[in-house]
DNA sequence: AAGTCTATGTATAACAT
DNA sequence: TATGTTATACATAGACT
């Protein structure tokens, strides 16, 4: 935006890159703040950097978190519904062995989550934990969407 | 940003306000896009307007959603851990009555979620459902944070 | 390595059509 | 209502410190 136009900071050393990122992020947040005041809206921004655990967030990380947490509650609700149904079935059978299997299945399910690198990274990211290193993303499930610009339907 | 500094759209009619919002949002997204390209980061932006159900999102709504979904999985994991422990206890007691209570507790827990207005709104918001009207937020759990600008620890 | 400067590119409020 | 123009404020890459 001045003299030249930056296109790829890969050509710069990390210091310069961080400097550029920092300035631009500050500017972006400033714009967002202005937008939220002028137009009376709530804005949440989350920025992930490759190789970094903690995302840069602005204004209300808990806003997005809260909303999406509740969304996931819905998903989990559906999953728990199935579990309960299953338990009910087992109860009628009065079969301890199957109940044990059910238990193991649950544990296994949890272990799968625990061993998911993305899951681990996510916990570290959102749980405000430091000192955890991971590859972070890799395109998985990210960058989907059409034009990446969806407005509401009202 | 021109002639005057900030303005307050409360004094404008809805058309003008929408126009201003639209222009600024477009601009914000443009900046975000530039940032993401130049600095090789992933950016997610979510904008909530008062009275509107569907948020305006940019670039990777699924990014934030996916991350936070996984985060919630962690919460649910912890909760399920307790359930399993509880079940194990009941199993040893071989007490059907208590088992029934446990089940009812679970169902009750789910119903609480279902009846939560915020939960309902959130589903509508994120489930891409239209035609649902609600008060949307109300400050609950929103707008927390210190200076609203947290960077990571690496 | 963090702050300042400056030339130039952008964004946009107010008009104009 | 949408699009274009203009004047001014803002953003920022690079240089300098």
Short mmCIF file of C-alpha atoms (C1' of nucleotides) in Angstrom, two decimals:
data_model
loop_
_atom_site.label_atom_id
_atom_site.label_comp_id
_atom_site.label_asym_id
_atom_site.label_seq_id
_atom_site.Cartn_x
_atom_site.Cartn_y
_atom_site.Cartn_z
CA UNK A 1 0.00 0.00 0.00
CA UNK A 2 2.87 2.24 -0.37
CA UNK A 3 5.66 2.50 -2.82
CA UNK A 4 5.39 -1.17 -3.64
CA UNK A 5 2.72 -3.69 -3.15
CA UNK A 6 3.48 -6.58 -0.91
CA UNK A 7 2.49 -9.95 -2.17
CA UNK A 8 4.57 -12.52 -0.42
CA UNK A 9 6.32 -12.05 2.85
CA UNK A 10 8.07 -15.36 2.29
CA UNK A 11 10.84 -13.27 0.79
CA UNK A 12 11.36 -11.44 4.03
CA UNK A 13 13.01 -12.50 7.23
CA UNK A 14 10.85 -13.28 10.18
CA UNK A 15 11.34 -9.95 11.88
CA UNK A 16 10.07 -8.03 8.94
CA UNK A 17 7.21 -10.43 8.50
CA UNK A 18 6.18 -10.10 12.09
CA UNK A 19 6.41 -6.37 11.83
CA UNK A 20 4.19 -6.35 8.80
CA UNK A 21 1.73 -8.73 10.37
CA UNK A 22 1.62 -6.71 13.53
CA UNK A 23 0.98 -3.45 11.75
CA UNK A 24 -1.66 -4.90 9.52
CA UNK A 25 -3.42 -6.73 12.30
CA UNK A 26 -3.51 -3.56 14.35
CA UNK A 27 -4.97 -1.76 11.42
CA UNK A 28 -7.53 -4.47 10.77
CA UNK A 29 -8.67 -4.37 14.37
CA UNK A 30 -8.90 -0.65 14.23
CA UNK A 31 -11.15 -0.92 11.22
CA UNK A 32 -13.21 -3.54 12.93
CA UNK A 33 -13.58 -1.37 15.98
CA UNK A 34 -14.66 1.54 13.85
CA UNK A 35 -17.15 -0.65 12.07
CA UNK A 36 -18.62 -1.94 15.29
CA UNK A 37 -19.08 1.58 16.63
CA UNK A 38 -20.33 3.22 13.49
CA UNK A 39 -22.71 0.48 12.49
CA UNK A 40 -23.57 -0.88 15.92
CA UNK A 41 -22.53 -4.43 15.26
CA UNK A 42 -20.51 -7.01 17.11
CA UNK A 43 -17.36 -8.16 15.44
CA UNK A 44 -15.20 -11.12 16.25
CA UNK A 45 -11.91 -11.74 14.48
CA UNK A 46 -9.73 -14.79 14.83
CA UNK A 47 -6.35 -15.00 13.18
CA UNK A 48 -4.33 -18.19 13.00
CA UNK A 49 -0.67 -18.14 12.11
CA UNK A 50 1.04 -21.26 10.87
CA UNK A 51 3.11 -22.83 13.61
CA UNK A 52 1.52 -20.73 16.32
CA UNK A 53 -0.71 -22.25 18.94
CA UNK A 54 -2.62 -19.29 20.24
CA UNK A 55 -4.71 -17.44 17.72
CA UNK A 56 -4.81 -13.68 17.63
CA UNK A 57 -8.31 -12.71 18.55
CA UNK A 58 -10.10 -9.48 18.80
CA UNK A 59 -12.91 -7.90 20.70
CA UNK A 60 -14.86 -10.92 21.80
CA UNK A 61 -13.20 -14.28 21.40
CA UNK A 62 -15.79 -15.51 23.85
CA UNK A 63 -18.47 -14.27 21.54
CA UNK A 64 -17.57 -16.67 18.78
CA UNK A 65 -16.64 -19.27 21.32
CA UNK A 66 -19.88 -19.00 23.16
CA UNK A 67 -21.98 -19.12 20.06
CA UNK A 68 -20.14 -22.03 18.58
CA UNK A 69 -19.94 -23.85 21.87
CA UNK A 70 -23.66 -23.74 22.04
CA UNK A 71 -23.87 -24.92 18.51
CA UNK A 72 -21.77 -27.90 19.38
CA UNK A 73 -24.02 -28.57 22.32
CA UNK A 74 -26.63 -29.30 19.73
CA UNK A 75 -24.37 -31.78 17.97
CA UNK A 76 -23.44 -33.40 21.24
CA UNK A 77 -27.06 -33.54 22.23
CA UNK A 78 -27.82 -35.61 19.18
CA UNK A 79 -24.91 -37.88 19.92
CA UNK A 80 -25.95 -38.36 23.52
CA UNK A 81 -29.44 -39.19 22.40
CA UNK A 82 -28.06 -42.18 20.60
CA UNK A 83 -26.05 -43.22 23.60
CA UNK A 84 -29.06 -43.12 25.85
CA UNK A 85 -31.09 -45.15 23.43
CA UNK A 86 -28.34 -47.67 23.35
CA UNK A 87 -28.16 -47.81 27.11
CA UNK A 88 -31.84 -48.35 27.33
CA UNK A 89 -31.55 -51.29 25.01
CA UNK A 90 -28.79 -52.79 27.05
CA UNK A 91 -30.70 -52.29 30.23
CA UNK A 92 -33.50 -54.37 28.93
CA UNK A 93 -31.13 -57.12 28.02
CA UNK A 94 -29.68 -56.98 31.52
CA UNK A 95 -26.45 -58.06 29.95
CA UNK A 96 -23.42 -56.86 31.82
CA UNK A 97 -21.08 -57.89 29.08
CA UNK A 98 -22.68 -55.71 26.50
CA UNK A 99 -22.79 -52.91 28.95
CA UNK A 100 -19.09 -53.29 29.35
CA UNK A 101 -18.66 -53.15 25.61
CA UNK A 102 -20.71 -50.01 25.53
CA UNK A 103 -18.44 -48.51 28.10
CA UNK A 104 -15.36 -49.48 26.17
CA UNK A 105 -16.82 -47.99 23.05
CA UNK A 106 -17.27 -44.73 24.83
CA UNK A 107 -13.77 -44.77 26.16
CA UNK A 108 -12.47 -45.61 22.75
CA UNK A 109 -14.40 -42.76 21.30
CA UNK A 110 -12.82 -40.41 23.74
CA UNK A 111 -9.38 -41.74 23.12
CA UNK A 112 -9.82 -41.14 19.45
CA UNK A 113 -10.54 -37.55 20.24
CA UNK A 114 -7.58 -37.31 22.53
CA UNK A 115 -5.24 -38.69 19.90
CA UNK A 116 -6.45 -36.37 17.20
CA UNK A 117 -3.63 -33.88 16.57
CA UNK A 118 -6.06 -31.26 15.56
CA UNK A 119 -8.02 -31.86 18.70
CA UNK A 120 -4.92 -31.51 20.79
CA UNK A 121 -3.93 -28.34 19.07
CA UNK A 122 -7.39 -26.98 19.45
CA UNK A 123 -7.46 -27.60 23.14
CA UNK A 124 -4.12 -25.92 23.49
CA UNK A 125 -5.29 -23.08 21.34
CA UNK A 126 -8.50 -22.38 23.11
CA UNK A 127 -7.64 -23.61 26.54
CA UNK A 128 -5.07 -20.86 26.87
CA UNK A 129 -2.26 -23.33 27.28
CA UNK A 130 1.29 -22.56 26.26
CA UNK A 131 4.28 -24.71 25.52
CA UNK A 132 2.48 -27.07 23.22
CA UNK A 133 3.90 -27.41 19.76
CA UNK A 134 2.05 -28.87 16.83
CA UNK A 135 1.81 -28.62 13.10
CA UNK A 136 -1.46 -26.71 13.33
CA UNK A 137 -3.85 -26.91 10.46
CA UNK A 138 -3.05 -28.47 7.14
CA UNK A 139 -6.05 -27.39 5.21
CA UNK A 140 -8.28 -29.85 6.96
CA UNK A 141 -11.84 -28.67 6.81
CA UNK A 142 -10.63 -25.15 6.43
CA UNK A 143 -11.05 -22.69 3.62
CA UNK A 144 -14.28 -24.14 2.43
CA UNK A 145 -17.25 -22.02 1.57
CA UNK A 146 -18.29 -20.54 -1.70
CA UNK A 147 -17.02 -17.05 -2.20
CA UNK A 148 -16.25 -16.86 1.44
CA UNK A 149 -18.66 -14.07 1.97
CA UNK A 150 -22.05 -15.03 3.26
CA UNK A 151 -24.60 -12.61 4.48
CA UNK A 152 -27.71 -13.38 6.39
CA UNK A 153 -31.19 -13.98 5.24
CA UNK A 154 -33.10 -12.04 7.87
CA UNK B 1 -12.17 8.54 7.35
CA UNK B 2 -12.92 11.43 5.26
CA UNK B 3 -14.09 14.93 5.89
CA UNK B 4 -15.37 13.87 9.28
CA UNK B 5 -14.02 11.23 11.55
CA UNK B 6 -16.52 8.76 12.86
CA UNK B 7 -20.18 9.06 12.33
CA UNK B 8 -23.09 7.49 14.05
CA UNK B 9 -25.46 5.67 11.76
CA UNK B 10 -28.19 5.91 14.37
CA UNK B 11 -29.02 9.23 12.77
CA UNK B 12 -29.42 7.74 9.35
CA UNK B 13 -32.29 5.85 7.86
CA UNK B 14 -31.96 2.12 7.44
CA UNK B 15 -31.06 2.23 3.79
CA UNK B 16 -28.16 4.53 4.35
CA UNK B 17 -27.05 2.51 7.34
CA UNK B 18 -27.09 -0.69 5.39
CA UNK B 19 -25.20 0.95 2.64
CA UNK B 20 -22.54 2.18 5.02
CA UNK B 21 -22.33 -1.17 6.75
CA UNK B 22 -22.04 -2.93 3.45
CA UNK B 23 -19.25 -0.72 2.22
CA UNK B 24 -17.30 -0.96 5.42
CA UNK B 25 -17.77 -4.68 5.73
CA UNK B 26 -16.58 -5.15 2.18
CA UNK B 27 -13.58 -3.04 2.97
CA UNK B 28 -12.85 -4.93 6.16
CA UNK B 29 -12.99 -8.23 4.36
CA UNK B 30 -10.74 -6.91 1.68
CA UNK B 31 -8.20 -5.94 4.29
CA UNK B 32 -8.54 -9.32 5.92
CA UNK B 33 -8.01 -11.05 2.63
CA UNK B 34 -4.92 -9.02 1.96
CA UNK B 35 -3.64 -9.78 5.41
CA UNK B 36 -4.20 -13.48 5.01
CA UNK B 37 -2.35 -13.55 1.71
CA UNK B 38 0.49 -11.26 2.59
CA UNK B 39 1.18 -12.73 6.00
CA UNK B 40 0.09 -16.28 5.35
CA UNK B 41 -2.46 -16.45 8.12
CA UNK B 42 -6.00 -17.67 8.38
CA UNK B 43 -8.60 -15.12 9.24
CA UNK B 44 -12.13 -15.63 10.38
CA UNK B 45 -14.51 -12.73 10.88
CA UNK B 46 -17.96 -12.91 12.33
CA UNK B 47 -20.24 -9.90 12.44
CA UNK B 48 -23.46 -9.81 14.39
CA UNK B 49 -26.05 -7.15 13.78
CA UNK B 50 -28.67 -6.41 16.36
CA UNK B 51 -31.96 -7.99 15.43
CA UNK B 52 -30.44 -10.14 12.74
CA UNK B 53 -30.25 -13.89 13.03
CA UNK B 54 -27.59 -14.81 10.57
CA UNK B 55 -24.19 -13.35 11.21
CA UNK B 56 -22.09 -11.98 8.43
CA UNK B 57 -19.09 -14.23 8.19
CA UNK B 58 -15.99 -14.21 6.12
CA UNK B 59 -13.51 -16.55 4.62
CA UNK B 60 -13.66 -19.50 6.95
CA UNK B 61 -16.71 -19.67 9.12
CA UNK B 62 -15.99 -23.35 9.26
CA UNK B 63 -12.56 -22.58 10.57
CA UNK B 64 -13.86 -20.99 13.73
CA UNK B 65 -16.66 -23.46 13.84
CA UNK B 66 -14.41 -26.43 13.46
CA UNK B 67 -11.95 -25.23 16.03
CA UNK B 68 -14.58 -24.40 18.56
CA UNK B 69 -16.49 -27.53 17.80
CA UNK B 70 -13.46 -29.50 18.71
CA UNK B 71 -12.99 -27.40 21.76
CA UNK B 72 -16.46 -28.23 22.87
CA UNK B 73 -15.70 -31.86 22.25
CA UNK B 74 -13.15 -31.48 24.97
CA UNK B 75 -15.74 -30.09 27.33
CA UNK B 76 -18.13 -32.85 26.44
CA UNK B 77 -15.38 -35.39 26.89
CA UNK B 78 -14.89 -34.24 30.43
CA UNK B 79 -18.58 -34.37 31.07
CA UNK B 80 -18.90 -37.84 29.61
CA UNK B 81 -16.03 -38.98 31.77
CA UNK B 82 -18.13 -38.16 34.77
CA UNK B 83 -21.10 -39.97 33.31
CA UNK B 84 -19.09 -43.09 32.72
CA UNK B 85 -17.72 -42.99 36.19
CA UNK B 86 -21.18 -42.61 37.49
CA UNK B 87 -22.44 -45.50 35.43
CA UNK B 88 -19.67 -47.68 36.66
CA UNK B 89 -20.70 -46.88 40.18
CA UNK B 90 -24.27 -47.69 39.47
CA UNK B 91 -23.32 -50.87 37.78
CA UNK B 92 -21.63 -52.08 40.88
CA UNK B 93 -24.62 -51.24 42.92
CA UNK B 94 -26.80 -53.08 40.44
CA UNK B 95 -29.46 -50.65 41.34
CA UNK B 96 -31.92 -50.15 38.51
CA UNK B 97 -33.68 -47.33 40.23
CA UNK B 98 -30.62 -45.20 40.41
CA UNK B 99 -29.81 -46.06 36.86
CA UNK B 100 -33.20 -44.76 35.90
CA UNK B 101 -32.50 -41.56 37.76
CA UNK B 102 -29.26 -41.22 35.91
CA UNK B 103 -31.09 -41.53 32.66
CA UNK B 104 -33.64 -38.97 33.67
CA UNK B 105 -30.89 -36.64 34.68
CA UNK B 106 -29.41 -36.91 31.24
CA UNK B 107 -32.69 -36.32 29.53
CA UNK B 108 -33.34 -33.36 31.76
CA UNK B 109 -29.95 -31.98 30.91
CA UNK B 110 -30.74 -32.19 27.25
CA UNK B 111 -34.10 -30.58 27.68
CA UNK B 112 -32.49 -27.70 29.44
CA UNK B 113 -30.35 -27.17 26.39
CA UNK B 114 -33.32 -27.38 24.12
CA UNK B 115 -35.23 -24.80 26.06
CA UNK B 116 -32.41 -22.33 26.24
CA UNK B 117 -33.40 -19.39 24.03
CA UNK B 118 -29.81 -18.63 23.30
CA UNK B 119 -29.29 -22.20 22.32
CA UNK B 120 -32.22 -22.07 19.96
CA UNK B 121 -31.05 -18.87 18.43
CA UNK B 122 -27.60 -20.27 18.03
CA UNK B 123 -28.83 -23.30 16.19
CA UNK B 124 -30.79 -21.11 13.90
CA UNK B 125 -27.82 -18.88 13.39
CA UNK B 126 -25.30 -21.53 12.68
CA UNK B 127 -27.50 -24.18 11.22
CA UNK B 128 -28.26 -21.95 8.28
CA UNK B 129 -31.92 -21.86 9.15
CA UNK B 130 -34.13 -18.96 8.29
CA UNK B 131 -37.47 -17.82 9.54
CA UNK B 132 -36.56 -17.95 13.20
CA UNK B 133 -36.98 -14.75 15.09
CA UNK B 134 -35.44 -14.06 18.45
CA UNK B 135 -34.02 -11.26 20.48
CA UNK B 136 -30.49 -12.38 19.72
CA UNK B 137 -27.84 -11.64 22.26
CA UNK B 138 -28.43 -9.39 25.17
CA UNK B 139 -24.97 -8.96 26.41
CA UNK B 140 -24.85 -12.45 27.81
CA UNK B 141 -21.32 -13.67 27.85
CA UNK B 142 -20.49 -11.21 25.17
CA UNK B 143 -18.20 -8.24 25.18
CA UNK B 144 -16.01 -9.58 27.86
CA UNK B 145 -12.28 -9.51 27.68
CA UNK B 146 -9.83 -6.92 28.83
CA UNK B 147 -8.73 -4.63 26.08
CA UNK B 148 -10.25 -6.96 23.58
CA UNK B 149 -6.97 -7.61 21.94
CA UNK B 150 -5.15 -10.74 22.96
CA UNK B 151 -2.16 -12.09 21.20
CA UNK B 152 -0.69 -15.50 21.62
CA UNK B 153 2.17 -16.83 23.62
CA UNK B 154 3.56 -19.04 20.90
"C1'" DA C 1 14.74 -4.28 17.66
"C1'" DA C 2 11.57 -0.77 18.31
"C1'" DG C 3 10.09 3.99 16.92
"C1'" DT C 4 9.74 7.77 13.31
"C1'" DC C 5 9.28 9.60 8.73
"C1'" DT C 6 7.55 10.03 4.26
"C1'" DA C 7 5.91 9.07 -0.21
"C1'" DT C 8 2.23 6.84 -2.09
"C1'" DG C 9 -1.71 3.75 -2.08
"C1'" DT C 10 -6.51 3.17 0.07
"C1'" DA C 11 -10.83 4.13 2.18
"C1'" DT C 12 -14.70 6.73 2.45
"C1'" DA C 13 -18.10 10.87 3.73
"C1'" DA C 14 -20.37 13.91 1.20
"C1'" DC C 15 -22.04 15.06 -3.18
"C1'" DA C 16 -23.37 14.48 -7.90
"C1'" DT C 17 -25.80 12.00 -11.53
"C1'" DT D 1 -31.46 2.79 -5.60
"C1'" DA D 2 -27.15 2.40 -7.69
"C1'" DT D 3 -22.93 4.29 -9.50
"C1'" DG D 4 -19.38 7.88 -10.03
"C1'" DT D 5 -16.51 11.78 -8.36
"C1'" DT D 6 -13.83 14.36 -5.22
"C1'" DA D 7 -11.66 15.92 -1.21
"C1'" DT D 8 -9.70 14.38 2.80
"C1'" DA D 9 -8.39 11.08 6.23
"C1'" DC D 10 -6.14 6.82 6.89
"C1'" DA D 11 -2.80 2.89 5.98
"C1'" DT D 12 1.60 1.33 5.22
"C1'" DA D 13 6.24 -0.35 2.77
"C1'" DG D 14 10.52 1.10 2.93
"C1'" DA D 15 14.09 3.98 4.70
"C1'" DC D 16 16.13 5.89 8.42
"C1'" DT D 17 17.32 6.07 13.19
#
